[in-house]
């Protein structure tokens, strides 16, 4: 019985993943270039929506609460 060629299988998976990614990017470019078509926009697709609940640390006001401010130095074991 022949031994499986794992390198070949891995390369095929990588090529399939790359092709799918390129197709997805081409679709996005086409949607941006032709607005007003029946295709859903990026905002309508659930996977592409930005997470609006997350607040960046730089955007938060410094109110003096615990956990904010300058980093605390800790002893190394």
PDB file of N, CA and C in Angstrom:
ATOM      1  N   UNK A   1       0.845  -1.183   0.000  1.00  0.00           N
ATOM      2  CA  UNK A   1       0.000   0.000   0.000  1.00  0.00           C
ATOM      3  C   UNK A   1       0.890   1.245   0.000  1.00  0.00           C
ATOM      4  N   UNK A   2       0.472   2.239  -0.720  1.00  0.00           N
ATOM      5  CA  UNK A   2       1.249   3.470  -0.857  1.00  0.00           C
ATOM      6  C   UNK A   2       1.142   4.330   0.399  1.00  0.00           C
ATOM      7  N   UNK A   3       2.222   5.004   0.676  1.00  0.00           N
ATOM      8  CA  UNK A   3       2.275   5.896   1.829  1.00  0.00           C
ATOM      9  C   UNK A   3       1.627   7.247   1.462  1.00  0.00           C
ATOM     10  N   UNK A   4       0.813   7.833   2.369  1.00  0.00           N
ATOM     11  CA  UNK A   4       0.179   9.126   2.060  1.00  0.00           C
ATOM     12  C   UNK A   4       1.227  10.242   1.921  1.00  0.00           C
ATOM     13  N   UNK A   5       0.992  11.114   0.963  1.00  0.00           N
ATOM     14  CA  UNK A   5       1.898  12.235   0.739  1.00  0.00           C
ATOM     15  C   UNK A   5       1.295  13.461   1.431  1.00  0.00           C
ATOM     16  N   UNK A   6       1.682  13.654   2.696  1.00  0.00           N
ATOM     17  CA  UNK A   6       1.114  14.728   3.489  1.00  0.00           C
ATOM     18  C   UNK A   6       1.510  16.110   2.963  1.00  0.00           C
ATOM     19  N   UNK A   7       2.687  16.233   2.412  1.00  0.00           N
ATOM     20  CA  UNK A   7       3.124  17.520   1.866  1.00  0.00           C
ATOM     21  C   UNK A   7       2.228  17.945   0.707  1.00  0.00           C
ATOM     22  N   UNK A   8       1.890  16.991  -0.147  1.00  0.00           N
ATOM     23  CA  UNK A   8       1.008  17.299  -1.276  1.00  0.00           C
ATOM     24  C   UNK A   8      -0.365  17.736  -0.787  1.00  0.00           C
ATOM     25  N   UNK A   9      -0.913  16.996   0.187  1.00  0.00           N
ATOM     26  CA  UNK A   9      -2.231  17.330   0.724  1.00  0.00           C
ATOM     27  C   UNK A   9      -2.223  18.704   1.373  1.00  0.00           C
ATOM     28  N   UNK A  10      -1.170  19.007   2.115  1.00  0.00           N
ATOM     29  CA  UNK A  10      -1.065  20.315   2.764  1.00  0.00           C
ATOM     30  C   UNK A  10      -1.001  21.421   1.715  1.00  0.00           C
ATOM     31  N   UNK A  11      -0.217  21.215   0.679  1.00  0.00           N
ATOM     32  CA  UNK A  11      -0.090  22.221  -0.383  1.00  0.00           C
ATOM     33  C   UNK A  11      -1.432  22.447  -1.079  1.00  0.00           C
ATOM     34  N   UNK A  12      -2.184  21.367  -1.297  1.00  0.00           N
ATOM     35  CA  UNK A  12      -3.487  21.495  -1.928  1.00  0.00           C
ATOM     36  C   UNK A  12      -4.447  22.295  -1.048  1.00  0.00           C
ATOM     37  N   UNK A  13      -4.414  22.052   0.269  1.00  0.00           N
ATOM     38  CA  UNK A  13      -5.256  22.819   1.190  1.00  0.00           C
ATOM     39  C   UNK A  13      -4.869  24.294   1.172  1.00  0.00           C
ATOM     40  N   UNK A  14      -3.554  24.566   1.168  1.00  0.00           N
ATOM     41  CA  UNK A  14      -3.085  25.953   1.140  1.00  0.00           C
ATOM     42  C   UNK A  14      -3.514  26.654  -0.144  1.00  0.00           C
ATOM     43  N   UNK A  15      -3.416  25.958  -1.274  1.00  0.00           N
ATOM     44  CA  UNK A  15      -3.832  26.547  -2.544  1.00  0.00           C
ATOM     45  C   UNK A  15      -5.339  26.823  -2.564  1.00  0.00           C
ATOM     46  N   UNK A  16      -6.124  25.902  -2.019  1.00  0.00           N
ATOM     47  CA  UNK A  16      -7.579  26.085  -1.971  1.00  0.00           C
ATOM     48  C   UNK A  16      -7.926  27.272  -1.081  1.00  0.00           C
ATOM     49  N   UNK A  17      -7.242  27.396   0.046  1.00  0.00           N
ATOM     50  CA  UNK A  17      -7.492  28.503   0.957  1.00  0.00           C
ATOM     51  C   UNK A  17      -7.127  29.836   0.300  1.00  0.00           C
ATOM     52  N   UNK A  18      -5.989  29.850  -0.403  1.00  0.00           N
ATOM     53  CA  UNK A  18      -5.543  31.063  -1.086  1.00  0.00           C
ATOM     54  C   UNK A  18      -6.535  31.465  -2.179  1.00  0.00           C
ATOM     55  N   UNK A  19      -7.020  30.477  -2.936  1.00  0.00           N
ATOM     56  CA  UNK A  19      -7.976  30.752  -4.011  1.00  0.00           C
ATOM     57  C   UNK A  19      -9.274  31.313  -3.445  1.00  0.00           C
ATOM     58  N   UNK A  20      -9.758  30.729  -2.355  1.00  0.00           N
ATOM     59  CA  UNK A  20     -10.992  31.192  -1.738  1.00  0.00           C
ATOM     60  C   UNK A  20     -10.829  32.623  -1.232  1.00  0.00           C
ATOM     61  N   UNK A  21      -9.685  32.916  -0.627  1.00  0.00           N
ATOM     62  CA  UNK A  21      -9.425  34.260  -0.115  1.00  0.00           C
ATOM     63  C   UNK A  21      -9.389  35.277  -1.257  1.00  0.00           C
ATOM     64  N   UNK A  22      -8.729  34.926  -2.358  1.00  0.00           N
ATOM     65  CA  UNK A  22      -8.654  35.829  -3.508  1.00  0.00           C
ATOM     66  C   UNK A  22     -10.037  36.075  -4.110  1.00  0.00           C
ATOM     67  N   UNK A  23     -10.868  35.026  -4.180  1.00  0.00           N
ATOM     68  CA  UNK A  23     -12.220  35.187  -4.704  1.00  0.00           C
ATOM     69  C   UNK A  23     -13.041  36.109  -3.814  1.00  0.00           C
ATOM     70  N   UNK A  24     -12.884  35.958  -2.514  1.00  0.00           N
ATOM     71  CA  UNK A  24     -13.614  36.793  -1.570  1.00  0.00           C
ATOM     72  C   UNK A  24     -13.183  38.254  -1.701  1.00  0.00           C
ATOM     73  N   UNK A  25     -11.883  38.496  -1.838  1.00  0.00           N
ATOM     74  CA  UNK A  25     -11.391  39.861  -2.012  1.00  0.00           C
ATOM     75  C   UNK A  25     -11.876  40.458  -3.328  1.00  0.00           C
ATOM     76  N   UNK A  26     -11.943  39.638  -4.382  1.00  0.00           N
ATOM     77  CA  UNK A  26     -12.439  40.116  -5.674  1.00  0.00           C
ATOM     78  C   UNK A  26     -13.913  40.508  -5.564  1.00  0.00           C
ATOM     79  N   UNK A  27     -14.704  39.722  -4.816  1.00  0.00           N
ATOM     80  CA  UNK A  27     -16.110  40.056  -4.599  1.00  0.00           C
ATOM     81  C   UNK A  27     -16.239  41.383  -3.862  1.00  0.00           C
ATOM     82  N   UNK A  28     -15.417  41.581  -2.845  1.00  0.00           N
ATOM     83  CA  UNK A  28     -15.470  42.825  -2.083  1.00  0.00           C
ATOM     84  C   UNK A  28     -15.116  44.011  -2.970  1.00  0.00           C
ATOM     85  N   UNK A  29     -14.078  43.855  -3.795  1.00  0.00           N
ATOM     86  CA  UNK A  29     -13.695  44.943  -4.699  1.00  0.00           C
ATOM     87  C   UNK A  29     -14.825  45.249  -5.672  1.00  0.00           C
ATOM     88  N   UNK A  30     -15.489  44.206  -6.178  1.00  0.00           N
ATOM     89  CA  UNK A  30     -16.583  44.394  -7.128  1.00  0.00           C
ATOM     90  C   UNK A  30     -17.752  45.112  -6.459  1.00  0.00           C
ATOM     91  N   UNK A  31     -18.056  44.760  -5.210  1.00  0.00           N
ATOM     92  CA  UNK A  31     -19.151  45.413  -4.497  1.00  0.00           C
ATOM     93  C   UNK A  31     -18.837  46.884  -4.253  1.00  0.00           C
ATOM     94  N   UNK A  32     -17.601  47.185  -3.908  1.00  0.00           N
ATOM     95  CA  UNK A  32     -17.222  48.577  -3.668  1.00  0.00           C
ATOM     96  C   UNK A  32     -17.247  49.387  -4.958  1.00  0.00           C
ATOM     97  N   UNK A  33     -16.879  48.764  -6.062  1.00  0.00           N
ATOM     98  CA  UNK A  33     -16.814  49.459  -7.350  1.00  0.00           C
ATOM     99  C   UNK A  33     -18.202  49.697  -7.931  1.00  0.00           C
ATOM    100  N   UNK A  34     -19.169  48.830  -7.611  1.00  0.00           N
ATOM    101  CA  UNK A  34     -20.506  48.948  -8.180  1.00  0.00           C
ATOM    102  C   UNK A  34     -21.551  49.014  -7.073  1.00  0.00           C
ATOM    103  N   UNK A  35     -21.644  50.149  -6.363  1.00  0.00           N
ATOM    104  CA  UNK A  35     -22.674  50.242  -5.320  1.00  0.00           C
ATOM    105  C   UNK A  35     -24.063  50.353  -5.945  1.00  0.00           C
ATOM    106  N   UNK A  36     -25.081  49.969  -5.176  1.00  0.00           N
ATOM    107  CA  UNK A  36     -26.447  50.054  -5.658  1.00  0.00           C
ATOM    108  C   UNK A  36     -26.934  48.788  -6.329  1.00  0.00           C
ATOM    109  N   UNK A  37     -26.162  47.735  -6.298  1.00  0.00           N
ATOM    110  CA  UNK A  37     -26.610  46.467  -6.874  1.00  0.00           C
ATOM    111  C   UNK A  37     -27.370  45.673  -5.828  1.00  0.00           C
ATOM    112  N   UNK A  38     -27.908  44.520  -6.221  1.00  0.00           N
ATOM    113  CA  UNK A  38     -28.678  43.691  -5.307  1.00  0.00           C
ATOM    114  C   UNK A  38     -27.807  42.933  -4.313  1.00  0.00           C
ATOM    115  N   UNK A  39     -26.499  42.899  -4.513  1.00  0.00           N
ATOM    116  CA  UNK A  39     -25.620  42.170  -3.600  1.00  0.00           C
ATOM    117  C   UNK A  39     -25.599  42.877  -2.251  1.00  0.00           C
ATOM    118  N   UNK A  40     -25.558  42.112  -1.156  1.00  0.00           N
ATOM    119  CA  UNK A  40     -25.531  42.736   0.166  1.00  0.00           C
ATOM    120  C   UNK A  40     -24.227  43.518   0.375  1.00  0.00           C
ATOM    121  N   UNK A  41     -24.328  44.592   1.112  1.00  0.00           N
ATOM    122  CA  UNK A  41     -23.140  45.391   1.389  1.00  0.00           C
ATOM    123  C   UNK A  41     -22.366  44.776   2.544  1.00  0.00           C
ATOM    124  N   UNK A  42     -21.170  45.268   2.781  1.00  0.00           N
ATOM    125  CA  UNK A  42     -20.330  44.729   3.857  1.00  0.00           C
ATOM    126  C   UNK A  42     -20.999  44.926   5.212  1.00  0.00           C
ATOM    127  N   UNK A  43     -21.770  46.004   5.372  1.00  0.00           N
ATOM    128  CA  UNK A  43     -22.429  46.262   6.647  1.00  0.00           C
ATOM    129  C   UNK A  43     -23.571  45.283   6.898  1.00  0.00           C
ATOM    130  N   UNK A  44     -24.132  44.696   5.847  1.00  0.00           N
ATOM    131  CA  UNK A  44     -25.243  43.764   6.009  1.00  0.00           C
ATOM    132  C   UNK A  44     -24.782  42.349   6.309  1.00  0.00           C
ATOM    133  N   UNK A  45     -23.524  42.023   6.044  1.00  0.00           N
ATOM    134  CA  UNK A  45     -23.023  40.695   6.310  1.00  0.00           C
ATOM    135  C   UNK A  45     -22.593  40.607   7.763  1.00  0.00           C
ATOM    136  N   UNK A  46     -23.101  39.623   8.511  1.00  0.00           N
ATOM    137  CA  UNK A  46     -22.816  39.556   9.944  1.00  0.00           C
ATOM    138  C   UNK A  46     -21.338  39.339  10.272  1.00  0.00           C
ATOM    139  N   UNK A  47     -20.589  38.648   9.449  1.00  0.00           N
ATOM    140  CA  UNK A  47     -19.192  38.375   9.759  1.00  0.00           C
ATOM    141  C   UNK A  47     -18.276  39.557   9.522  1.00  0.00           C
ATOM    142  N   UNK A  48     -18.718  40.534   8.740  1.00  0.00           N
ATOM    143  CA  UNK A  48     -17.865  41.661   8.401  1.00  0.00           C
ATOM    144  C   UNK A  48     -18.130  42.901   9.236  1.00  0.00           C
ATOM    145  N   UNK A  49     -19.093  42.857  10.141  1.00  0.00           N
ATOM    146  CA  UNK A  49     -19.416  44.038  10.924  1.00  0.00           C
ATOM    147  C   UNK A  49     -18.368  44.262  12.000  1.00  0.00           C
ATOM    148  N   UNK A  50     -17.946  45.504  12.191  1.00  0.00           N
ATOM    149  CA  UNK A  50     -17.002  45.790  13.267  1.00  0.00           C
ATOM    150  C   UNK A  50     -17.692  45.661  14.613  1.00  0.00           C
ATOM    151  N   UNK A  51     -16.950  45.300  15.620  1.00  0.00           N
ATOM    152  CA  UNK A  51     -17.481  45.153  16.964  1.00  0.00           C
ATOM    153  C   UNK A  51     -17.519  46.534  17.609  1.00  0.00           C
ATOM    154  N   UNK A  52     -18.714  47.088  17.781  1.00  0.00           N
ATOM    155  CA  UNK A  52     -18.839  48.445  18.297  1.00  0.00           C
ATOM    156  C   UNK A  52     -18.815  48.495  19.819  1.00  0.00           C
ATOM    157  N   UNK A  53     -18.910  47.345  20.489  1.00  0.00           N
ATOM    158  CA  UNK A  53     -18.902  47.334  21.943  1.00  0.00           C
ATOM    159  C   UNK A  53     -17.502  47.448  22.518  1.00  0.00           C
ATOM    160  N   UNK A  54     -16.490  47.164  21.740  1.00  0.00           N
ATOM    161  CA  UNK A  54     -15.122  47.199  22.224  1.00  0.00           C
ATOM    162  C   UNK A  54     -14.609  48.628  22.158  1.00  0.00           C
ATOM    163  N   UNK A  55     -14.066  49.096  23.271  1.00  0.00           N
ATOM    164  CA  UNK A  55     -13.512  50.448  23.339  1.00  0.00           C
ATOM    165  C   UNK A  55     -12.008  50.325  23.502  1.00  0.00           C
ATOM    166  N   UNK A  56     -11.286  50.994  22.656  1.00  0.00           N
ATOM    167  CA  UNK A  56      -9.835  50.979  22.725  1.00  0.00           C
ATOM    168  C   UNK A  56      -9.392  51.707  23.985  1.00  0.00           C
ATOM    169  N   UNK A  57      -8.306  51.255  24.600  1.00  0.00           N
ATOM    170  CA  UNK A  57      -7.802  51.853  25.830  1.00  0.00           C
ATOM    171  C   UNK A  57      -7.453  53.320  25.631  1.00  0.00           C
ATOM    172  N   UNK A  58      -6.987  53.694  24.443  1.00  0.00           N
ATOM    173  CA  UNK A  58      -6.624  55.082  24.175  1.00  0.00           C
ATOM    174  C   UNK A  58      -7.861  55.969  24.099  1.00  0.00           C
ATOM    175  N   UNK A  59      -9.034  55.389  23.818  1.00  0.00           N
ATOM    176  CA  UNK A  59     -10.257  56.168  23.687  1.00  0.00           C
ATOM    177  C   UNK A  59     -10.986  56.365  25.013  1.00  0.00           C
ATOM    178  N   UNK A  60     -10.616  55.592  26.030  1.00  0.00           N
ATOM    179  CA  UNK A  60     -11.289  55.707  27.317  1.00  0.00           C
ATOM    180  C   UNK A  60     -10.771  56.913  28.085  1.00  0.00           C
ATOM    181  N   UNK A  61     -11.641  57.615  28.795  1.00  0.00           N
ATOM    182  CA  UNK A  61     -11.168  58.724  29.620  1.00  0.00           C
ATOM    183  C   UNK A  61     -10.438  58.185  30.845  1.00  0.00           C
ATOM    184  N   UNK A  62      -9.454  58.913  31.307  1.00  0.00           N
ATOM    185  CA  UNK A  62      -8.701  58.506  32.498  1.00  0.00           C
ATOM    186  C   UNK A  62      -9.437  59.031  33.713  1.00  0.00           C
ATOM    187  N   UNK A  63     -10.204  58.149  34.374  1.00  0.00           N
ATOM    188  CA  UNK A  63     -11.008  58.580  35.506  1.00  0.00           C
ATOM    189  C   UNK A  63     -10.399  58.158  36.840  1.00  0.00           C
ATOM    190  N   UNK A  64      -9.196  57.619  36.827  1.00  0.00           N
ATOM    191  CA  UNK A  64      -8.515  57.275  38.068  1.00  0.00           C
ATOM    192  C   UNK A  64      -8.944  55.954  38.669  1.00  0.00           C
ATOM    193  N   UNK A  65      -9.708  55.155  37.953  1.00  0.00           N
ATOM    194  CA  UNK A  65     -10.134  53.872  38.482  1.00  0.00           C
ATOM    195  C   UNK A  65      -8.987  52.878  38.470  1.00  0.00           C
ATOM    196  N   UNK A  66      -9.154  51.823  39.267  1.00  0.00           N
ATOM    197  CA  UNK A  66      -8.153  50.766  39.330  1.00  0.00           C
ATOM    198  C   UNK A  66      -8.061  50.100  37.966  1.00  0.00           C
ATOM    199  N   UNK A  67      -6.841  49.779  37.550  1.00  0.00           N
ATOM    200  CA  UNK A  67      -6.657  49.111  36.279  1.00  0.00           C
ATOM    201  C   UNK A  67      -6.284  50.066  35.171  1.00  0.00           C
ATOM    202  N   UNK A  68      -6.439  51.325  35.369  1.00  0.00           N
ATOM    203  CA  UNK A  68      -6.091  52.290  34.340  1.00  0.00           C
ATOM    204  C   UNK A  68      -4.782  52.974  34.694  1.00  0.00           C
ATOM    205  N   UNK A  69      -4.291  53.754  33.809  1.00  0.00           N
ATOM    206  CA  UNK A  69      -3.095  54.517  34.103  1.00  0.00           C
ATOM    207  C   UNK A  69      -1.827  53.808  33.698  1.00  0.00           C
ATOM    208  N   UNK A  70      -0.787  54.028  34.482  1.00  0.00           N
ATOM    209  CA  UNK A  70       0.531  53.511  34.133  1.00  0.00           C
ATOM    210  C   UNK A  70       0.682  52.049  34.554  1.00  0.00           C
ATOM    211  N   UNK A  71       1.540  51.300  33.869  1.00  0.00           N
ATOM    212  CA  UNK A  71       1.744  49.893  34.226  1.00  0.00           C
ATOM    213  C   UNK A  71       2.443  49.749  35.577  1.00  0.00           C
ATOM    214  N   UNK A  72       2.149  48.651  36.231  1.00  0.00           N
ATOM    215  CA  UNK A  72       2.732  48.364  37.534  1.00  0.00           C
ATOM    216  C   UNK A  72       3.916  47.445  37.354  1.00  0.00           C
ATOM    217  N   UNK A  73       5.040  47.771  38.000  1.00  0.00           N
ATOM    218  CA  UNK A  73       6.217  46.907  37.920  1.00  0.00           C
ATOM    219  C   UNK A  73       6.049  45.756  38.905  1.00  0.00           C
ATOM    220  N   UNK A  74       6.377  44.560  38.447  1.00  0.00           N
ATOM    221  CA  UNK A  74       6.257  43.378  39.294  1.00  0.00           C
ATOM    222  C   UNK A  74       7.597  42.699  39.395  1.00  0.00           C
ATOM    223  N   UNK A  75       7.816  42.045  40.545  1.00  0.00           N
ATOM    224  CA  UNK A  75       9.072  41.325  40.741  1.00  0.00           C
ATOM    225  C   UNK A  75       9.092  40.056  39.911  1.00  0.00           C
ATOM    226  N   UNK A  76      10.252  39.750  39.351  1.00  0.00           N
ATOM    227  CA  UNK A  76      10.413  38.519  38.587  1.00  0.00           C
ATOM    228  C   UNK A  76      10.779  37.399  39.546  1.00  0.00           C
ATOM    229  N   UNK A  77      10.159  36.223  39.427  1.00  0.00           N
ATOM    230  CA  UNK A  77      10.475  35.095  40.323  1.00  0.00           C
ATOM    231  C   UNK A  77      11.834  34.516  40.059  1.00  0.00           C
TER     232      UNK A  77
END
